[in-house]
């Protein structure tokens, strides 16, 4: 072997060693001990060398590469961060496994029950059962949404979120609604007061992955923010972005309206984390609130998330 090849091989071995967590200090973990139903929560690991982590949560896996972070005690630092979510009907303890190299760290997240509000409403029949001539469109809308929500990359969604409109909550996330005596699925978004034509802003940097007129949501926009995280804006008067367009946090992307199956102008604001709909309002602050009741209670009472983790032995 030539001297040049020997030097090259030695450099490759050295770089691999420096990049391997086995040669670095132990990772520092930030995992909440308890999270309420219907809430998203951040998880992070930080170390002194580059690393990649595979997060196994619920029924999915997502690989995240650590990014350079602020130095610790004069040493370089690398951090992997991800946003995860607890379904609004979750119960008991949920396992989180994180694989780094040949080692796996196991955590347990205690889910806290939320007393979701219930509304009993009397509405015109057309708001309960759609006419047969639109069923095909509804199925097509759902398929388009499903395909858009399947996107996964390790690009990180940055917090806190920007408030999409200044108006207050008219219908909170998670509410159970009964229309004309018929129970409906929980409200998987937050309705915010917003007059016709008012600007609607992107909650975070992202890419428009769906812009179309849907039966239920009317003019609808889905923005993708990375790591399987999406924001949803419905009942818009008009959209100002096109599919594939990149947008910045706080950028005007639409005007609020009353399109779709609604009785008046407002913004239906949804937030989806790896297929799980969550209450987005706690994510407007940083660090986000991960425990508590429906968004009205959280906004009024405030609160801070627990930063301790309960690691399985």
mmCIF file of C-alpha atoms in Angstrom:
data_model
loop_
_atom_site.group_PDB
_atom_site.id
_atom_site.type_symbol
_atom_site.label_atom_id
_atom_site.label_comp_id
_atom_site.label_asym_id
_atom_site.label_seq_id
_atom_site.Cartn_x
_atom_site.Cartn_y
_atom_site.Cartn_z
ATOM 1 C CA UNK A 1 0.000 0.000 0.000
ATOM 2 C CA UNK A 2 1.377 3.447 -0.936
ATOM 3 C CA UNK A 3 2.059 6.133 1.654
ATOM 4 C CA UNK A 4 -0.744 8.230 0.160
ATOM 5 C CA UNK A 5 -3.222 5.379 0.542
ATOM 6 C CA UNK A 6 -2.052 4.769 4.106
ATOM 7 C CA UNK A 7 -2.609 8.425 4.996
ATOM 8 C CA UNK A 8 -6.036 8.418 3.327
ATOM 9 C CA UNK A 9 -7.083 5.247 5.166
ATOM 10 C CA UNK A 10 -5.859 6.644 8.473
ATOM 11 C CA UNK A 11 -7.813 9.867 7.940
ATOM 12 C CA UNK A 12 -10.977 7.911 7.136
ATOM 13 C CA UNK A 13 -10.610 5.860 10.324
ATOM 14 C CA UNK A 14 -9.986 9.011 12.365
ATOM 15 C CA UNK A 15 -13.020 10.820 10.905
ATOM 16 C CA UNK A 16 -15.238 7.795 11.519
ATOM 17 C CA UNK A 17 -14.028 7.635 15.106
ATOM 18 C CA UNK A 18 -14.668 11.323 15.683
ATOM 19 C CA UNK A 19 -18.173 11.003 14.235
ATOM 20 C CA UNK A 20 -19.075 7.945 16.289
ATOM 21 C CA UNK A 21 -21.042 8.485 19.518
ATOM 22 C CA UNK A 22 -19.065 5.639 21.077
ATOM 23 C CA UNK A 23 -16.010 7.913 21.137
ATOM 24 C CA UNK A 24 -17.882 10.950 22.437
ATOM 25 C CA UNK A 25 -19.350 11.955 25.777
ATOM 26 C CA UNK A 26 -22.725 10.360 26.673
ATOM 27 C CA UNK A 27 -25.699 12.043 25.038
ATOM 28 C CA UNK A 28 -27.769 14.469 27.101
ATOM 29 C CA UNK A 29 -31.504 13.807 26.760
ATOM 30 C CA UNK A 30 -34.473 16.152 27.135
ATOM 31 C CA UNK A 31 -37.673 14.088 27.215
ATOM 32 C CA UNK A 32 -40.869 15.107 29.052
ATOM 33 C CA UNK A 33 -42.151 12.706 31.680
ATOM 34 C CA UNK A 34 -45.852 13.471 31.136
ATOM 35 C CA UNK A 35 -47.805 14.762 28.128
ATOM 36 C CA UNK A 36 -51.531 15.436 27.879
ATOM 37 C CA UNK A 37 -53.752 13.891 25.218
ATOM 38 C CA UNK A 38 -53.788 15.826 21.945
ATOM 39 C CA UNK A 39 -50.484 17.600 22.613
ATOM 40 C CA UNK A 40 -47.223 17.741 20.675
ATOM 41 C CA UNK A 41 -43.931 17.653 22.571
ATOM 42 C CA UNK A 42 -40.272 18.212 21.635
ATOM 43 C CA UNK A 43 -37.570 15.621 22.318
ATOM 44 C CA UNK A 44 -33.858 16.279 21.938
ATOM 45 C CA UNK A 45 -30.489 14.604 22.372
ATOM 46 C CA UNK A 46 -27.217 16.518 22.526
ATOM 47 C CA UNK A 47 -23.641 15.280 22.301
ATOM 48 C CA UNK A 48 -20.075 16.360 21.596
ATOM 49 C CA UNK A 49 -19.789 14.642 18.192
ATOM 50 C CA UNK A 50 -21.987 14.234 15.097
ATOM 51 C CA UNK A 51 -24.555 11.444 15.316
ATOM 52 C CA UNK A 52 -27.793 10.204 13.795
ATOM 53 C CA UNK A 53 -30.780 9.023 15.831
ATOM 54 C CA UNK A 54 -33.741 6.868 14.847
ATOM 55 C CA UNK A 55 -36.853 7.724 16.881
ATOM 56 C CA UNK A 56 -39.481 4.966 17.225
ATOM 57 C CA UNK A 57 -42.807 6.364 18.422
ATOM 58 C CA UNK A 58 -46.343 4.983 18.081
ATOM 59 C CA UNK A 59 -46.306 3.037 14.796
ATOM 60 C CA UNK A 60 -43.558 4.931 12.997
ATOM 61 C CA UNK A 61 -39.836 5.580 12.790
ATOM 62 C CA UNK A 62 -38.004 8.741 11.775
ATOM 63 C CA UNK A 63 -34.248 9.160 11.345
ATOM 64 C CA UNK A 64 -32.809 12.529 12.395
ATOM 65 C CA UNK A 65 -29.255 13.789 11.843
ATOM 66 C CA UNK A 66 -27.785 15.931 14.604
ATOM 67 C CA UNK A 67 -26.982 19.528 13.682
ATOM 68 C CA UNK A 68 -24.253 21.805 15.095
ATOM 69 C CA UNK A 69 -25.414 23.561 18.277
ATOM 70 C CA UNK A 70 -24.011 26.141 20.694
ATOM 71 C CA UNK A 71 -20.714 25.001 22.214
ATOM 72 C CA UNK A 72 -20.767 23.533 25.735
ATOM 73 C CA UNK A 73 -17.830 24.374 28.049
ATOM 74 C CA UNK A 74 -15.745 25.291 25.035
ATOM 75 C CA UNK A 75 -16.453 21.957 23.333
ATOM 76 C CA UNK A 76 -18.352 21.488 20.060
ATOM 77 C CA UNK A 77 -21.947 20.364 20.449
ATOM 78 C CA UNK A 78 -24.366 18.515 18.168
ATOM 79 C CA UNK A 79 -28.111 18.301 18.711
ATOM 80 C CA UNK A 80 -30.911 16.143 17.265
ATOM 81 C CA UNK A 81 -34.432 17.483 17.838
ATOM 82 C CA UNK A 82 -37.832 16.138 16.885
ATOM 83 C CA UNK A 83 -41.463 17.016 17.532
ATOM 84 C CA UNK A 84 -43.693 14.071 18.506
ATOM 85 C CA UNK A 85 -47.385 13.870 19.406
ATOM 86 C CA UNK A 86 -49.790 12.104 21.763
ATOM 87 C CA UNK A 87 -53.162 11.224 20.146
ATOM 88 C CA UNK A 88 -56.220 12.818 21.743
ATOM 89 C CA UNK A 89 -57.558 9.382 22.757
ATOM 90 C CA UNK A 90 -54.249 7.913 24.035
ATOM 91 C CA UNK A 91 -54.184 6.157 27.410
ATOM 92 C CA UNK A 92 -51.556 4.896 29.841
ATOM 93 C CA UNK A 93 -47.804 4.915 29.237
ATOM 94 C CA UNK A 94 -46.432 5.175 25.697
ATOM 95 C CA UNK A 95 -42.947 3.834 24.855
ATOM 96 C CA UNK A 96 -40.336 5.910 23.039
ATOM 97 C CA UNK A 97 -37.201 4.188 21.747
ATOM 98 C CA UNK A 98 -34.258 6.093 20.281
ATOM 99 C CA UNK A 99 -31.496 4.192 18.486
ATOM 100 C CA UNK A 100 -28.076 5.818 18.137
ATOM 101 C CA UNK A 101 -25.513 3.552 16.517
ATOM 102 C CA UNK A 102 -25.744 0.152 18.197
ATOM 103 C CA UNK A 103 -27.339 1.501 21.386
ATOM 104 C CA UNK A 104 -31.018 2.101 22.139
ATOM 105 C CA UNK A 105 -32.395 4.405 24.826
ATOM 106 C CA UNK A 106 -35.908 3.609 26.069
ATOM 107 C CA UNK A 107 -38.259 6.137 27.660
ATOM 108 C CA UNK A 108 -41.846 6.021 28.892
ATOM 109 C CA UNK A 109 -44.251 8.930 28.402
ATOM 110 C CA UNK A 110 -47.204 9.066 30.810
ATOM 111 C CA UNK A 111 -50.332 10.314 29.013
ATOM 112 C CA UNK A 112 -52.640 12.616 30.957
ATOM 113 C CA UNK A 113 -56.375 12.578 30.344
ATOM 114 C CA UNK A 114 -58.044 15.747 29.052
ATOM 115 C CA UNK A 115 -61.713 16.572 29.638
ATOM 116 C CA UNK A 116 -62.562 17.634 26.098
ATOM 117 C CA UNK A 117 -65.619 19.918 25.790
ATOM 118 C CA UNK A 118 -68.827 18.749 24.134
ATOM 119 C CA UNK A 119 -71.242 20.810 22.046
ATOM 120 C CA UNK A 120 -74.801 19.775 21.197
ATOM 121 C CA UNK A 121 -75.938 21.601 18.075
ATOM 122 C CA UNK A 122 -79.065 21.809 15.965
ATOM 123 C CA UNK A 123 -78.098 22.482 12.346
ATOM 124 C CA UNK A 124 -79.686 22.142 8.876
ATOM 125 C CA UNK A 125 -79.588 18.520 7.650
ATOM 126 C CA UNK A 126 -77.071 19.353 4.897
ATOM 127 C CA UNK A 127 -74.429 19.989 7.587
ATOM 128 C CA UNK A 128 -74.879 16.478 8.992
ATOM 129 C CA UNK A 129 -75.159 14.287 5.907
ATOM 130 C CA UNK A 130 -73.633 15.447 2.606
ATOM 131 C CA UNK A 131 -75.686 14.883 -0.563
ATOM 132 C CA UNK A 132 -74.835 11.837 -2.646
ATOM 133 C CA UNK A 133 -73.618 13.878 -5.598
ATOM 134 C CA UNK A 134 -70.597 15.126 -3.591
ATOM 135 C CA UNK A 135 -69.491 11.802 -2.071
ATOM 136 C CA UNK A 136 -67.058 11.176 -4.918
ATOM 137 C CA UNK A 137 -65.462 14.591 -4.389
ATOM 138 C CA UNK A 138 -65.183 13.972 -0.637
ATOM 139 C CA UNK A 139 -63.372 10.689 -1.300
ATOM 140 C CA UNK A 140 -61.060 12.436 -3.760
ATOM 141 C CA UNK A 141 -60.336 15.213 -1.253
ATOM 142 C CA UNK A 142 -59.398 12.660 1.402
ATOM 143 C CA UNK A 143 -57.062 10.843 -0.979
ATOM 144 C CA UNK A 144 -55.318 14.096 -1.909
ATOM 145 C CA UNK A 145 -54.900 14.923 1.788
ATOM 146 C CA UNK A 146 -53.583 11.444 2.574
ATOM 147 C CA UNK A 147 -50.929 11.670 -0.134
ATOM 148 C CA UNK A 148 -49.835 15.141 0.976
ATOM 149 C CA UNK A 149 -49.531 14.051 4.619
ATOM 150 C CA UNK A 150 -47.312 11.066 3.743
ATOM 151 C CA UNK A 151 -44.256 13.282 3.213
ATOM 152 C CA UNK A 152 -41.323 12.712 5.608
ATOM 153 C CA UNK A 153 -37.911 14.431 5.763
ATOM 154 C CA UNK A 154 -35.514 15.182 8.609
ATOM 155 C CA UNK A 155 -35.826 18.956 8.128
ATOM 156 C CA UNK A 156 -36.782 20.351 11.525
ATOM 157 C CA UNK A 157 -39.921 22.342 12.330
ATOM 158 C CA UNK A 158 -38.849 25.375 14.380
ATOM 159 C CA UNK A 159 -40.816 26.617 17.385
ATOM 160 C CA UNK A 160 -42.592 28.674 18.562
ATOM 161 C CA UNK A 161 -45.266 28.880 15.893
ATOM 162 C CA UNK A 162 -46.431 32.232 14.562
ATOM 163 C CA UNK A 163 -50.117 32.912 15.249
ATOM 164 C CA UNK A 164 -51.906 32.557 11.868
ATOM 165 C CA UNK A 165 -54.561 35.217 12.646
ATOM 166 C CA UNK A 166 -54.940 37.527 15.672
ATOM 167 C CA UNK A 167 -58.531 36.521 16.489
ATOM 168 C CA UNK A 168 -59.485 34.448 19.516
ATOM 169 C CA UNK A 169 -60.705 30.858 19.712
ATOM 170 C CA UNK A 170 -64.331 30.234 18.757
ATOM 171 C CA UNK A 171 -64.141 26.419 18.833
ATOM 172 C CA UNK A 172 -61.196 24.654 20.530
ATOM 173 C CA UNK A 173 -59.326 21.582 19.392
ATOM 174 C CA UNK A 174 -60.672 18.235 20.581
ATOM 175 C CA UNK A 175 -64.265 19.287 21.149
ATOM 176 C CA UNK A 176 -66.836 16.510 20.843
ATOM 177 C CA UNK A 177 -69.800 17.644 18.796
ATOM 178 C CA UNK A 178 -73.294 16.225 18.459
ATOM 179 C CA UNK A 179 -75.203 17.419 15.379
ATOM 180 C CA UNK A 180 -78.962 16.828 15.486
ATOM 181 C CA UNK A 181 -78.460 14.009 17.977
ATOM 182 C CA UNK A 182 -75.689 12.344 15.938
ATOM 183 C CA UNK A 183 -72.206 12.206 17.546
ATOM 184 C CA UNK A 184 -69.453 13.367 15.196
ATOM 185 C CA UNK A 185 -65.705 12.874 15.292
ATOM 186 C CA UNK A 186 -63.709 15.197 17.579
ATOM 187 C CA UNK A 187 -62.764 18.616 16.259
ATOM 188 C CA UNK A 188 -59.232 18.112 14.911
ATOM 189 C CA UNK A 189 -58.349 21.766 14.600
ATOM 190 C CA UNK A 190 -58.883 25.137 16.252
ATOM 191 C CA UNK A 191 -61.410 27.624 14.892
ATOM 192 C CA UNK A 192 -60.106 31.179 15.152
ATOM 193 C CA UNK A 193 -62.119 34.347 14.713
ATOM 194 C CA UNK A 194 -61.122 36.026 11.436
ATOM 195 C CA UNK A 195 -63.267 38.311 9.256
ATOM 196 C CA UNK A 196 -63.697 37.820 5.525
ATOM 197 C CA UNK A 197 -60.582 38.898 3.642
ATOM 198 C CA UNK A 198 -58.271 39.159 6.663
ATOM 199 C CA UNK A 199 -54.669 37.995 6.073
ATOM 200 C CA UNK A 200 -53.695 34.465 7.117
ATOM 201 C CA UNK A 201 -50.010 33.892 7.898
ATOM 202 C CA UNK A 202 -47.757 30.826 7.816
ATOM 203 C CA UNK A 203 -47.027 29.534 11.312
ATOM 204 C CA UNK A 204 -43.494 28.395 10.397
ATOM 205 C CA UNK A 205 -41.123 28.129 7.461
ATOM 206 C CA UNK A 206 -42.402 25.483 5.078
ATOM 207 C CA UNK A 207 -43.507 24.357 1.640
ATOM 208 C CA UNK A 208 -47.040 24.329 0.230
ATOM 209 C CA UNK A 209 -47.897 20.696 -0.543
ATOM 210 C CA UNK A 210 -51.658 21.021 -1.071
ATOM 211 C CA UNK A 211 -53.684 24.001 -2.316
ATOM 212 C CA UNK A 212 -57.207 23.156 -3.456
ATOM 213 C CA UNK A 213 -60.929 23.588 -2.953
ATOM 214 C CA UNK A 214 -62.295 20.777 -0.766
ATOM 215 C CA UNK A 215 -65.896 20.003 0.121
ATOM 216 C CA UNK A 216 -65.580 20.280 3.895
ATOM 217 C CA UNK A 217 -62.607 22.633 4.198
ATOM 218 C CA UNK A 218 -63.365 24.884 1.252
ATOM 219 C CA UNK A 219 -60.229 26.570 -0.064
ATOM 220 C CA UNK A 220 -57.522 24.705 1.837
ATOM 221 C CA UNK A 221 -53.738 24.963 2.216
ATOM 222 C CA UNK A 222 -51.371 22.366 3.691
ATOM 223 C CA UNK A 223 -47.858 23.541 4.561
ATOM 224 C CA UNK A 224 -45.086 21.022 5.231
ATOM 225 C CA UNK A 225 -42.546 21.978 7.908
ATOM 226 C CA UNK A 226 -40.313 18.884 8.047
ATOM 227 C CA UNK A 227 -40.218 15.664 10.137
ATOM 228 C CA UNK A 228 -43.796 14.816 9.136
ATOM 229 C CA UNK A 229 -45.164 18.085 10.583
ATOM 230 C CA UNK A 230 -47.917 19.973 8.722
ATOM 231 C CA UNK A 231 -50.089 23.025 9.301
ATOM 232 C CA UNK A 232 -53.580 23.206 7.773
ATOM 233 C CA UNK A 233 -55.633 26.290 6.882
ATOM 234 C CA UNK A 234 -59.284 25.901 5.827
ATOM 235 C CA UNK A 235 -62.322 27.951 4.683
ATOM 236 C CA UNK A 236 -60.087 30.497 2.946
ATOM 237 C CA UNK A 237 -61.429 33.164 0.640
ATOM 238 C CA UNK A 238 -58.399 32.729 -1.581
ATOM 239 C CA UNK A 239 -54.879 31.309 -1.460
ATOM 240 C CA UNK A 240 -51.768 33.371 -2.197
ATOM 241 C CA UNK A 241 -49.381 30.428 -2.653
ATOM 242 C CA UNK A 242 -49.071 27.522 -5.069
ATOM 243 C CA UNK A 243 -48.042 23.906 -4.555
ATOM 244 C CA UNK A 244 -44.260 23.664 -4.297
ATOM 245 C CA UNK A 245 -43.809 27.258 -3.166
ATOM 246 C CA UNK A 246 -41.573 27.857 -0.137
ATOM 247 C CA UNK A 247 -42.924 30.240 2.498
ATOM 248 C CA UNK A 248 -41.433 31.984 5.513
ATOM 249 C CA UNK A 249 -42.758 32.135 9.066
ATOM 250 C CA UNK A 250 -45.257 35.006 9.274
ATOM 251 C CA UNK A 251 -45.681 35.332 5.497
ATOM 252 C CA UNK A 252 -49.218 36.018 4.246
ATOM 253 C CA UNK A 253 -50.370 32.867 2.456
ATOM 254 C CA UNK A 254 -54.117 33.494 2.112
ATOM 255 C CA UNK A 255 -57.189 35.546 3.027
ATOM 256 C CA UNK A 256 -59.719 34.140 5.471
ATOM 257 C CA UNK A 257 -63.224 33.384 4.278
ATOM 258 C CA UNK A 258 -66.273 31.160 4.595
ATOM 259 C CA UNK A 259 -65.775 28.561 1.857
ATOM 260 C CA UNK A 260 -66.636 24.904 2.389
ATOM 261 C CA UNK A 261 -69.109 23.542 4.906
ATOM 262 C CA UNK A 262 -69.332 26.460 7.333
ATOM 263 C CA UNK A 263 -71.908 28.980 8.519
ATOM 264 C CA UNK A 264 -69.627 32.036 8.694
ATOM 265 C CA UNK A 265 -66.150 33.427 8.095
ATOM 266 C CA UNK A 266 -63.343 32.103 10.308
ATOM 267 C CA UNK A 267 -60.079 30.175 10.065
ATOM 268 C CA UNK A 268 -59.957 26.471 10.809
ATOM 269 C CA UNK A 269 -56.335 25.957 11.833
ATOM 270 C CA UNK A 270 -55.013 22.407 12.067
ATOM 271 C CA UNK A 271 -51.640 20.985 13.056
ATOM 272 C CA UNK A 272 -50.590 17.415 12.268
ATOM 273 C CA UNK A 273 -47.477 15.670 13.604
ATOM 274 C CA UNK A 274 -46.603 12.383 11.852
ATOM 275 C CA UNK A 275 -50.263 11.724 11.142
ATOM 276 C CA UNK A 276 -51.536 12.762 14.598
ATOM 277 C CA UNK A 277 -53.733 15.864 14.893
ATOM 278 C CA UNK A 278 -52.789 17.995 17.904
ATOM 279 C CA UNK A 279 -53.803 21.214 19.620
ATOM 280 C CA UNK A 280 -51.543 23.796 17.974
ATOM 281 C CA UNK A 281 -52.193 26.636 20.413
ATOM 282 C CA UNK A 282 -49.685 25.465 23.092
ATOM 283 C CA UNK A 283 -46.986 25.585 20.391
ATOM 284 C CA UNK A 284 -47.361 29.356 20.079
ATOM 285 C CA UNK A 285 -45.146 29.711 23.172
ATOM 286 C CA UNK A 286 -41.663 28.365 23.853
ATOM 287 C CA UNK A 287 -41.011 26.062 25.479
ATOM 288 C CA UNK A 288 -44.409 24.689 24.472
ATOM 289 C CA UNK A 289 -47.017 23.682 27.029
ATOM 290 C CA UNK A 290 -47.249 19.877 26.976
ATOM 291 C CA UNK A 291 -49.677 19.311 29.856
ATOM 292 C CA UNK A 292 -53.080 20.810 30.555
ATOM 293 C CA UNK A 293 -56.634 20.984 29.316
ATOM 294 C CA UNK A 294 -58.196 22.279 26.099
ATOM 295 C CA UNK A 295 -56.541 25.283 24.497
ATOM 296 C CA UNK A 296 -58.833 27.831 26.155
ATOM 297 C CA UNK A 297 -57.663 26.697 29.596
ATOM 298 C CA UNK A 298 -54.013 26.618 28.521
ATOM 299 C CA UNK A 299 -54.111 30.138 27.109
ATOM 300 C CA UNK A 300 -55.788 31.510 30.237
ATOM 301 C CA UNK A 301 -53.749 29.663 32.855
ATOM 302 C CA UNK A 302 -50.401 29.287 31.101
ATOM 303 C CA UNK A 303 -48.003 26.672 32.403
ATOM 304 C CA UNK A 304 -44.691 25.099 31.558
ATOM 305 C CA UNK A 305 -43.783 21.588 30.462
ATOM 306 C CA UNK A 306 -41.913 19.177 32.667
ATOM 307 C CA UNK A 307 -38.312 18.765 31.531
ATOM 308 C CA UNK A 308 -37.504 15.634 33.485
ATOM 309 C CA UNK A 309 -37.514 12.250 31.794
ATOM 310 C CA UNK A 310 -38.455 8.862 33.130
ATOM 311 C CA UNK A 311 -36.019 6.434 31.552
ATOM 312 C CA UNK A 312 -36.823 2.745 31.607
ATOM 313 C CA UNK A 313 -34.404 0.606 33.554
#
